[in-house]
Amino acid sequence: MAETCPTVGGLSEDGFNPEFDLKQLVLDPSNSMHVWGWLASGFLALSTLTIASHTINEHLHHYYTPEIQRHKVRVIAYPAAYSILAWLSYLKYDYETVILFFARLFESFAVYNLYMCFQSYLQPFRERNEGNKVSIETKVFGIYKFKLKSKWGLHFRVIVDILVLQFPIWNIISAAISIFTQIKGVYCDGQFDPKGAYVYLAVIQFASLSVILMALFTYISVYEDEWKEADCKVHGMFWSVKAPIMVIFYFGDILLSILAYFNVIIDKAPAHSGGTHWTTEAIKNGYYVLIICSTMVVVSILMQIYFGLDAKEYQIEEPKDGYFEAFADGFLAYIPQFLKNVFMCGGDTVVLAKKRMKLRKERHLSVDQYNLLNPDADAEIAREYLNQNQKDTDTDSKLYDEDARHSQHNFNALPLEPLSSLVQKNEYKEEPSTFYKEETITAPAPPLQSRVVNRNDEISQSSTARGSHFNPHDLERQ
C-alpha cells in the first residue's frame, strides 16, 4: 500500500514482503513484534479451527435433520476459514487484498446460510398456515412499532429475502471490485481519498450492513412465537454471525483507518541497517489480522453453544445418511444450492411484481370491467351462496313462502252477488246530480227462469220483453 492515491497497479503491494525469521525472536525480540503478532494470530486461528472442527464433526455424525443441519455446518465453518485466510494475509502481506477477497466470500455465505437456517425452522409453520392471513403488530427492540397484515404472505417473505440477500451479493461484488481496482492502482486501501475506490466501497458497505441488520431484527421479532415453539436459539445464532462482521468492519476497517489518518499509527523505521521499514499500512494490517483472529476464537465458542446439536438431533440410533454423505450434502452441494436459491428469490420477486400490478389495475376498474376480466367472480359468489348451511337455507325458504302466501291476492276470485241486491242498494242511495238525472239507469228485475228460451217452452210476454238496461247501441240508433 502506498500513502498516495492512485498507486502502482498490480496485485502485489509494492513488493513489500517482510521476513518472519523465528531466530529474531531470540536475537532481537524488541524489534520482532511482527513475528510475535504473526505467531499469536496463527495460534488463535488454530484454536478456532479446532473448536469449529469439533462442532462440525458432531453434526456430521448425527445428521438427523439435514434441512437444518446443512446450513448449520456451513455457518460453523465460517470463523475457521476467515481466521486462516486472515493469518495468510499477515504472512503474505503483498497479496493481502486478494486473500481477503476469499475471506469476504465466506462471510457472505455465512450470512446467507444463517438466513436459510431460520427459513428451515419456519418451514413447518409455513405449511401449517398456508393460505391463512395472520396479521401481527410487534415492536423491534421495544422501540420501533411494526404492523404486518400477513406474516405468512408472499409480500413480506420476498421483501425480507431481498433485504437480506443483498448483503452477501454486494460483498461478492465489492470484493471483485477491490481486486479490479487494485490491479488498476485506484483501490487505495485505508485511504479516505475521493480518487480511490476504498472510500466509496466503505460507504456502500456501511449502508448494506445497516439494511440487513434492520431487516433481520424485524424478521426475528415478527416470528417470536414460532422461535419459541421450535426451540430455536435465534438471538444467539444471529449475534454469533453478525457480531463478528460488525466488529471487523467498525473496529478493523473504520477505526484503524481513522487512527492511521490522524497519525496515531505511523511508520516504524528499522532499528539497524539490516532491519525492515514497516509502513503505516503494513502495521495497520497486522492489527487488523489480530482483531479478526481473536474475534473468531470467541465466535467459534459461541457457535458451539448456539449452533451445536439440538436435543432432537442428538439421538442414539444411526442416522439415515453416513458421514461422507452428510459431508457432501453440507459442503459439496453448497454452491449449486446458493445459486438456485438466489435465482428463486428473483423468480418470487417477479411473481410478486405481477401480483401487485394486477391489484393496482383492479383498483381503477369499474364493476363491469372487473367482471369482464374475471368471469369466474360471479360464479364464485353463487358457489358460496349454494355452499351455505342447508338448514338455514330451508328455514329462509319456508319463511319466504309463508310471507308470499299472505301477500298474494287472487283477483279472479271476486264475490258474486245477485242483481236484486244492487237494486236494494240503490234505494238507499241519494239522488244523483241533475246532470245525470235523465240518464238514470235502473237494473231490471231478476229473471225467474233462464234467459235461454227453448223451442218447446211457451212464449210469454216477459221473456220477449226488451230489457230496460242501458245499451250503447241504442244511442247509435237514435
Coordinates of C-alpha atoms in Angstrom, one line a residue:
M1 CA 0.0 0.0 0.0
A2 CA 1.2 3.5 -0.8
E3 CA 0.5 6.7 1.0
T4 CA -0.6 8.5 -2.2
C5 CA -3.5 7.7 -4.4
P6 CA -3.5 6.4 -7.1
T7 CA -0.9 3.8 -6.6
V8 CA 1.1 1.5 -8.8
G9 CA -1.1 -1.1 -10.3
G10 CA -0.9 -4.8 -9.6
L11 CA -2.0 -7.4 -7.1
S12 CA 1.3 -7.1 -5.2
E13 CA 1.6 -4.3 -2.6
D14 CA 4.7 -2.6 -3.9
G15 CA 6.6 -5.9 -3.5
F16 CA 6.6 -5.5 0.3
N17 CA 7.2 -8.9 1.8
P18 CA 8.7 -8.9 5.3
E19 CA 10.7 -11.9 6.6
F20 CA 9.4 -13.9 9.6
D21 CA 12.7 -15.3 10.9
L22 CA 12.0 -17.1 14.2
K23 CA 15.6 -16.6 15.2
Q24 CA 15.0 -12.9 15.5
L25 CA 12.7 -13.6 18.5
V26 CA 15.8 -14.6 20.4
L27 CA 18.4 -12.3 18.9
D28 CA 16.3 -9.1 18.7
P29 CA 13.0 -9.7 20.4
S30 CA 12.1 -5.9 20.8
N31 CA 12.3 -5.4 17.0
S32 CA 10.4 -8.5 16.0
M33 CA 6.9 -7.5 17.0
H34 CA 5.6 -8.5 13.6
V35 CA 6.8 -12.1 14.2
W36 CA 5.1 -12.1 17.6
G37 CA 1.9 -10.9 16.0
W38 CA 2.1 -13.5 13.3
L39 CA 2.6 -16.3 15.8
A40 CA -0.2 -15.0 18.0
S41 CA -2.6 -14.8 15.1
G42 CA -1.6 -18.3 14.0
F43 CA -2.3 -19.7 17.5
L44 CA -5.7 -18.0 17.5
A45 CA -6.5 -19.4 14.1
L46 CA -5.5 -22.9 15.1
S47 CA -7.7 -22.7 18.2
T48 CA -10.7 -21.5 16.1
L49 CA -10.1 -24.4 13.6
T50 CA -10.0 -26.9 16.4
I51 CA -13.3 -25.8 18.1
A52 CA -15.1 -25.4 14.7
S53 CA -13.9 -28.9 13.6
H54 CA -15.3 -30.5 16.7
T55 CA -18.7 -28.9 16.3
I56 CA -18.9 -29.8 12.6
N57 CA -17.8 -33.4 13.4
E58 CA -20.7 -33.7 15.9
H59 CA -23.2 -32.7 13.3
L60 CA -21.9 -35.0 10.6
H61 CA -22.1 -38.0 13.0
H62 CA -25.7 -37.1 14.0
Y63 CA -27.1 -35.9 10.7
Y64 CA -30.8 -36.4 11.5
T65 CA -32.3 -33.1 10.3
P66 CA -30.4 -32.3 7.0
E67 CA -32.7 -29.4 6.0
I68 CA -31.4 -27.5 9.1
Q69 CA -28.0 -29.1 9.8
R70 CA -26.6 -28.4 6.3
H71 CA -26.9 -24.7 7.0
K72 CA -25.5 -25.0 10.5
V73 CA -22.3 -26.7 9.4
R74 CA -21.7 -24.1 6.8
V75 CA -22.1 -21.3 9.3
I76 CA -19.8 -23.1 11.8
A77 CA -17.0 -23.3 9.1
Y78 CA -17.1 -19.5 8.6
P79 CA -14.9 -18.4 11.6
A80 CA -12.2 -21.1 11.0
A81 CA -12.0 -20.2 7.3
Y82 CA -11.9 -16.5 7.9
S83 CA -9.2 -16.6 10.6
I84 CA -7.0 -18.9 8.4
L85 CA -7.2 -16.6 5.4
A86 CA -6.5 -13.5 7.6
W87 CA -3.4 -15.3 9.1
L88 CA -2.2 -16.0 5.5
S89 CA -2.7 -12.3 4.6
Y90 CA -0.4 -11.5 7.5
L91 CA 2.2 -13.8 6.2
K92 CA 1.8 -12.7 2.5
Y93 CA 1.0 -9.1 3.0
D94 CA 1.7 -8.1 -0.6
Y95 CA -1.3 -10.3 -1.6
E96 CA -3.5 -9.2 1.2
T97 CA -6.3 -7.8 -1.0
V98 CA -6.6 -11.0 -3.0
I99 CA -6.5 -13.2 0.1
L100 CA -9.2 -11.2 1.9
F101 CA -11.4 -11.4 -1.1
F102 CA -12.0 -15.1 -0.4
A103 CA -12.5 -14.2 3.3
R104 CA -15.3 -11.9 2.3
L105 CA -16.8 -14.8 0.3
F106 CA -17.0 -17.0 3.4
E107 CA -18.5 -14.1 5.3
S108 CA -21.2 -13.6 2.7
F109 CA -22.0 -17.3 2.6
A110 CA -22.3 -17.4 6.4
V111 CA -24.9 -14.6 6.4
Y112 CA -26.8 -16.4 3.6
N113 CA -26.8 -19.7 5.4
L114 CA -27.9 -18.1 8.7
Y115 CA -31.0 -16.7 7.0
M116 CA -31.7 -20.1 5.3
C117 CA -31.4 -21.9 8.6
F118 CA -34.0 -19.6 10.0
Q119 CA -36.2 -20.3 7.0
S120 CA -35.8 -24.0 7.6
Y121 CA -37.0 -23.7 11.2
L122 CA -40.1 -21.8 9.9
Q123 CA -40.9 -24.1 7.0
P124 CA -43.3 -26.4 9.1
F125 CA -45.2 -23.3 10.3
R126 CA -45.5 -22.0 6.7
E127 CA -47.0 -25.3 5.6
R128 CA -49.4 -25.2 8.6
N129 CA -50.5 -21.7 7.9
E130 CA -50.6 -21.8 4.1
G131 CA -53.4 -19.6 2.8
N132 CA -54.0 -18.0 6.2
K133 CA -53.8 -14.3 6.5
V134 CA -52.4 -13.7 10.0
S135 CA -51.8 -10.0 11.0
I136 CA -49.4 -9.1 13.7
E137 CA -48.1 -6.0 15.5
T138 CA -44.8 -6.1 17.2
K139 CA -42.0 -3.9 18.5
V140 CA -38.4 -4.2 17.3
F141 CA -36.2 -3.9 20.3
G142 CA -39.2 -2.5 22.1
I143 CA -38.8 0.8 20.3
Y144 CA -40.0 0.6 16.7
K145 CA -43.6 -0.4 16.2
F146 CA -44.1 -2.7 13.2
K147 CA -47.5 -3.7 11.8
L148 CA -47.9 -6.5 9.3
K149 CA -51.1 -7.6 7.5
S150 CA -50.0 -11.1 6.7
K151 CA -46.8 -12.6 8.1
W152 CA -47.1 -15.7 6.1
G153 CA -47.8 -13.9 2.8
L154 CA -45.6 -13.8 -0.2
H155 CA -45.1 -10.0 0.0
F156 CA -43.3 -10.0 3.4
R157 CA -41.2 -13.0 2.6
V158 CA -39.9 -11.6 -0.7
I159 CA -39.1 -8.2 0.8
V160 CA -37.1 -9.8 3.6
D161 CA -35.3 -12.1 1.0
I162 CA -34.2 -9.1 -1.0
L163 CA -33.1 -7.1 2.0
V164 CA -31.1 -10.0 3.4
L165 CA -29.6 -11.4 0.2
Q166 CA -28.4 -8.0 -0.9
F167 CA -25.6 -8.1 1.7
P168 CA -23.8 -11.3 0.6
I169 CA -24.3 -10.4 -3.1
W170 CA -22.9 -7.0 -2.5
N171 CA -20.0 -8.5 -0.6
I172 CA -19.0 -10.6 -3.5
I173 CA -19.3 -7.7 -5.9
S174 CA -17.3 -5.4 -3.6
A175 CA -14.5 -8.0 -3.3
A176 CA -14.4 -8.3 -7.1
I177 CA -14.3 -4.5 -7.5
S178 CA -11.5 -4.4 -4.9
I179 CA -9.3 -6.8 -6.9
F180 CA -10.0 -5.0 -10.2
T181 CA -9.3 -1.5 -8.8
Q182 CA -6.2 -2.9 -7.1
I183 CA -4.9 -4.1 -10.4
K184 CA -5.6 -0.6 -11.9
G185 CA -3.9 1.1 -8.9
V186 CA -7.0 3.1 -7.8
Y187 CA -8.2 1.0 -4.8
C188 CA -6.1 2.9 -2.2
D189 CA -6.9 0.7 0.8
G190 CA -7.5 2.5 4.0
Q191 CA -7.3 6.0 2.5
F192 CA -10.2 8.4 2.5
D193 CA -9.2 9.8 -0.8
P194 CA -12.0 10.5 -3.4
K195 CA -9.7 9.3 -6.1
G196 CA -9.7 5.8 -4.6
A197 CA -12.4 3.2 -4.6
Y198 CA -11.9 2.3 -1.0
V199 CA -13.9 5.2 0.4
Y200 CA -16.9 4.6 -1.8
L201 CA -16.9 0.8 -1.1
A202 CA -16.8 1.5 2.6
V203 CA -19.8 3.8 2.4
I204 CA -21.9 1.3 0.4
Q205 CA -20.7 -1.5 2.8
F206 CA -22.0 0.5 5.8
A207 CA -25.4 1.1 4.1
S208 CA -25.7 -2.6 3.2
L209 CA -24.8 -3.7 6.7
S210 CA -27.4 -1.3 8.2
V211 CA -30.1 -2.6 5.9
I212 CA -29.6 -6.3 6.6
L213 CA -29.4 -5.6 10.4
M214 CA -32.7 -3.8 10.4
A215 CA -34.3 -6.5 8.2
L216 CA -33.2 -9.4 10.4
F217 CA -34.2 -7.5 13.6
T218 CA -37.7 -7.1 12.2
Y219 CA -37.8 -10.7 10.9
I220 CA -36.8 -12.1 14.2
S221 CA -39.4 -10.0 16.1
V222 CA -42.3 -11.0 13.7
Y223 CA -41.8 -14.7 14.3
E224 CA -41.0 -14.6 18.0
D225 CA -43.7 -17.1 19.0
E226 CA -42.6 -19.6 16.3
W227 CA -38.9 -19.5 17.5
K228 CA -40.1 -20.4 21.0
E229 CA -42.2 -23.3 19.8
A230 CA -39.4 -24.6 17.5
D231 CA -36.9 -24.3 20.4
C232 CA -34.6 -22.2 18.1
K233 CA -31.9 -20.1 19.8
V234 CA -32.5 -17.4 17.3
H235 CA -30.9 -14.5 19.1
G236 CA -27.7 -16.3 20.0
M237 CA -27.4 -17.6 16.4
F238 CA -28.0 -14.2 15.0
W239 CA -25.3 -12.5 17.1
S240 CA -22.8 -15.3 16.6
V241 CA -22.7 -14.3 12.9
K242 CA -23.5 -10.6 12.8
A243 CA -21.4 -9.5 15.8
P244 CA -18.0 -10.5 14.2
I245 CA -19.0 -8.8 11.0
M246 CA -19.8 -5.6 12.9
V247 CA -16.6 -5.8 15.0
I248 CA -14.4 -6.4 11.9
F249 CA -16.0 -3.6 10.0
Y250 CA -16.3 -0.9 12.7
F251 CA -13.1 -1.7 14.6
G252 CA -10.9 -3.3 11.9
D253 CA -11.8 -1.2 8.9
I254 CA -13.2 2.1 10.1
L255 CA -11.4 2.6 13.4
L256 CA -7.9 1.6 12.2
S257 CA -8.3 3.8 9.1
I258 CA -9.2 6.7 11.3
L259 CA -6.2 6.1 13.6
A260 CA -3.9 5.9 10.6
Y261 CA -5.4 9.1 9.1
F262 CA -4.7 11.1 12.3
N263 CA -1.2 9.6 12.5
V264 CA -1.8 7.5 15.6
I265 CA -0.5 4.6 13.6
I266 CA 2.7 5.7 11.9
D267 CA 5.7 4.2 10.0
K268 CA 8.3 2.3 12.0
A269 CA 11.9 2.8 10.9
P270 CA 14.4 -0.1 11.1
A271 CA 16.3 -0.3 14.4
H272 CA 19.5 -1.2 12.5
S273 CA 20.8 -1.2 9.0
G274 CA 19.5 -4.7 8.2
G275 CA 16.1 -4.2 9.6
T276 CA 12.7 -3.8 7.8
H277 CA 11.0 -0.5 7.3
W278 CA 7.4 -1.0 8.3
T279 CA 4.8 1.3 6.7
T280 CA 1.7 2.5 8.3
E281 CA -0.5 0.3 6.1
A282 CA 1.5 -2.8 7.0
I283 CA 1.3 -2.1 10.7
K284 CA -2.4 -1.5 10.4
N285 CA -2.8 -4.8 8.6
G286 CA -1.1 -6.6 11.5
Y287 CA -3.6 -5.1 14.0
Y288 CA -6.4 -5.9 11.6
V289 CA -5.4 -9.6 11.5
L290 CA -5.1 -9.8 15.2
I291 CA -8.6 -8.3 15.6
I292 CA -10.0 -10.9 13.2
C293 CA -8.4 -13.9 14.8
S294 CA -9.2 -13.0 18.3
T295 CA -12.8 -12.3 17.4
M296 CA -13.2 -15.6 15.6
V297 CA -12.0 -17.6 18.6
V298 CA -14.9 -16.1 20.7
V299 CA -17.3 -16.7 17.8
S300 CA -16.3 -20.4 17.5
I301 CA -17.1 -20.9 21.2
L302 CA -20.5 -19.2 20.8
M303 CA -21.3 -21.3 17.8
Q304 CA -20.5 -24.4 19.8
I305 CA -23.3 -23.2 22.2
Y306 CA -25.9 -21.9 19.7
F307 CA -25.2 -23.9 16.6
G308 CA -24.4 -27.2 18.3
L309 CA -26.6 -30.3 18.3
D310 CA -30.2 -29.8 19.4
A311 CA -31.9 -32.4 21.6
K312 CA -33.8 -33.8 18.6
E313 CA -30.6 -34.0 16.6
Y314 CA -28.7 -35.9 19.2
Q315 CA -30.1 -39.4 19.0
I316 CA -28.7 -42.9 19.7
E317 CA -29.9 -44.5 16.5
E318 CA -27.8 -44.4 13.4
P319 CA -28.7 -41.5 11.0
K320 CA -30.0 -42.2 7.6
D321 CA -27.0 -40.6 5.9
G322 CA -23.5 -41.7 6.6
Y323 CA -20.6 -39.4 7.5
F324 CA -19.4 -38.8 3.9
E325 CA -23.0 -38.4 2.6
A326 CA -23.6 -35.7 5.2
F327 CA -20.3 -34.0 4.3
A328 CA -21.3 -33.9 0.6
D329 CA -24.7 -32.5 1.4
G330 CA -23.3 -30.0 3.8
F331 CA -20.4 -28.6 1.8
L332 CA -20.1 -30.0 -1.8
A333 CA -23.7 -29.2 -2.7
Y334 CA -23.4 -25.7 -1.2
I335 CA -22.6 -23.5 -4.3
P336 CA -25.3 -25.0 -6.5
Q337 CA -27.9 -24.6 -3.8
F338 CA -26.8 -21.0 -3.2
L339 CA -27.2 -20.1 -6.9
K340 CA -30.5 -21.9 -7.1
N341 CA -32.0 -20.0 -4.1
V342 CA -30.7 -16.7 -5.4
F343 CA -32.4 -17.2 -8.7
M344 CA -35.6 -18.5 -7.0
C345 CA -35.6 -15.2 -5.0
G346 CA -35.6 -13.4 -8.3
G347 CA -38.5 -15.5 -9.6
D348 CA -40.5 -14.8 -6.5
T349 CA -39.8 -11.1 -6.9
V350 CA -41.3 -11.3 -10.5
V351 CA -44.4 -13.1 -9.2
L352 CA -44.9 -10.5 -6.5
A353 CA -44.4 -7.7 -9.0
K354 CA -47.1 -9.1 -11.3
K355 CA -49.5 -9.6 -8.4
R356 CA -49.1 -6.0 -7.3
M357 CA -49.6 -4.7 -10.9
K358 CA -52.8 -6.7 -11.1
L359 CA -54.1 -5.4 -7.8
R360 CA -53.2 -1.8 -8.8
K361 CA -55.0 -2.2 -12.1
E362 CA -58.1 -3.7 -10.4
R363 CA -58.4 -0.7 -8.1
H364 CA -59.1 1.6 -11.1
L365 CA -61.6 -0.7 -12.8
S366 CA -65.4 -0.4 -12.6
V367 CA -67.5 -3.3 -11.5
D368 CA -68.5 -4.2 -15.1
Q369 CA -64.9 -4.1 -16.3
Y370 CA -63.8 -6.2 -13.3
N371 CA -66.5 -8.8 -14.1
L372 CA -65.3 -9.0 -17.8
L373 CA -61.7 -9.6 -16.7
N374 CA -62.8 -12.0 -14.0
P375 CA -65.7 -14.1 -15.4
D376 CA -65.4 -16.5 -12.5
A377 CA -66.2 -13.9 -9.9
D378 CA -70.0 -14.2 -10.2
A379 CA -69.7 -18.0 -10.3
E380 CA -67.7 -17.9 -7.1
I381 CA -70.3 -15.7 -5.4
A382 CA -73.0 -18.2 -6.5
R383 CA -70.9 -21.1 -5.3
E384 CA -70.5 -19.5 -1.9
Y385 CA -74.2 -19.0 -1.6
L386 CA -75.0 -22.6 -2.5
N387 CA -72.5 -23.9 0.0
Q388 CA -74.3 -22.2 2.9
N389 CA -75.8 -24.3 5.7
Q390 CA -78.7 -26.3 4.2
K391 CA -80.8 -25.9 7.4
D392 CA -80.6 -22.1 7.3
T393 CA -81.5 -22.1 3.6
D394 CA -84.6 -24.3 4.1
T395 CA -85.7 -22.1 7.0
D396 CA -85.3 -19.0 4.9
S397 CA -87.3 -20.7 2.1
K398 CA -90.2 -21.6 4.4
L399 CA -90.4 -18.1 5.8
Y400 CA -90.3 -16.7 2.3
D401 CA -93.1 -19.0 1.1
E402 CA -95.3 -18.1 4.1
D403 CA -94.9 -14.4 3.6
A404 CA -95.6 -14.8 -0.1
R405 CA -98.8 -16.8 0.7
H406 CA -100.1 -14.0 2.9
S407 CA -99.2 -11.2 0.5
Q408 CA -100.8 -12.8 -2.7
H409 CA -104.3 -11.7 -3.8
N410 CA -106.4 -13.6 -6.3
F411 CA -108.1 -11.0 -8.4
N412 CA -110.1 -13.6 -10.3
A413 CA -111.9 -14.7 -7.1
L414 CA -114.4 -11.8 -6.9
P415 CA -117.5 -12.4 -4.7
L416 CA -120.7 -12.9 -6.8
E417 CA -123.8 -11.1 -5.7
P418 CA -127.4 -11.4 -7.1
L419 CA -128.7 -8.5 -9.2
S420 CA -131.5 -7.9 -6.7
S421 CA -129.0 -6.8 -4.1
L422 CA -127.9 -4.0 -6.4
V423 CA -131.5 -2.7 -6.6
Q424 CA -131.8 -2.7 -2.9
K425 CA -128.6 -0.8 -2.5
N426 CA -129.7 1.8 -5.0
E427 CA -132.9 2.5 -2.9
Y428 CA -130.8 3.8 0.0
K429 CA -128.5 5.9 -2.2
E430 CA -129.0 9.7 -2.6
E431 CA -130.4 11.0 -5.8
P432 CA -127.8 11.6 -8.4
S433 CA -126.9 15.1 -9.6
T434 CA -129.2 16.9 -12.1
F435 CA -126.6 16.4 -14.8
Y436 CA -127.2 12.6 -14.8
K437 CA -131.0 12.7 -13.9
E438 CA -132.3 12.0 -17.4
E439 CA -129.8 9.1 -18.0
T440 CA -130.5 7.3 -14.7
I441 CA -130.2 3.5 -15.2
T442 CA -132.4 1.1 -13.3
A443 CA -131.5 -2.5 -13.2
P444 CA -134.2 -5.0 -14.3
A445 CA -135.8 -7.4 -12.0
P446 CA -134.1 -10.7 -11.7
P447 CA -135.4 -13.3 -14.1
L448 CA -137.4 -16.2 -12.8
Q449 CA -136.0 -18.5 -15.4
S450 CA -133.1 -19.0 -17.7
R451 CA -132.5 -16.3 -20.4
V452 CA -132.2 -19.1 -22.9
V453 CA -135.6 -20.0 -24.4
N454 CA -136.1 -23.4 -25.8
R455 CA -138.4 -24.1 -28.7
N456 CA -140.7 -26.3 -26.6
D457 CA -141.2 -23.5 -24.0
E458 CA -144.3 -21.4 -24.0
I459 CA -143.7 -17.9 -25.2
S460 CA -144.5 -15.3 -22.6
Q461 CA -144.5 -11.6 -22.7
S462 CA -141.9 -11.3 -20.0
S463 CA -139.5 -13.5 -21.9
T464 CA -139.8 -11.4 -25.1
A465 CA -139.9 -8.1 -23.4
R466 CA -137.0 -5.9 -24.1
G467 CA -134.8 -5.1 -21.2
S468 CA -134.6 -1.6 -20.0
H469 CA -130.9 -1.7 -19.1
F470 CA -128.5 0.6 -20.9
N471 CA -127.2 -0.5 -24.2
P472 CA -124.7 1.7 -26.1
H473 CA -126.1 0.6 -29.5
D474 CA -129.4 2.4 -28.6
L475 CA -127.5 5.7 -28.7
E476 CA -126.3 4.9 -32.2
R477 CA -129.7 4.2 -33.5
Q478 CA -131.1 7.4 -32.1

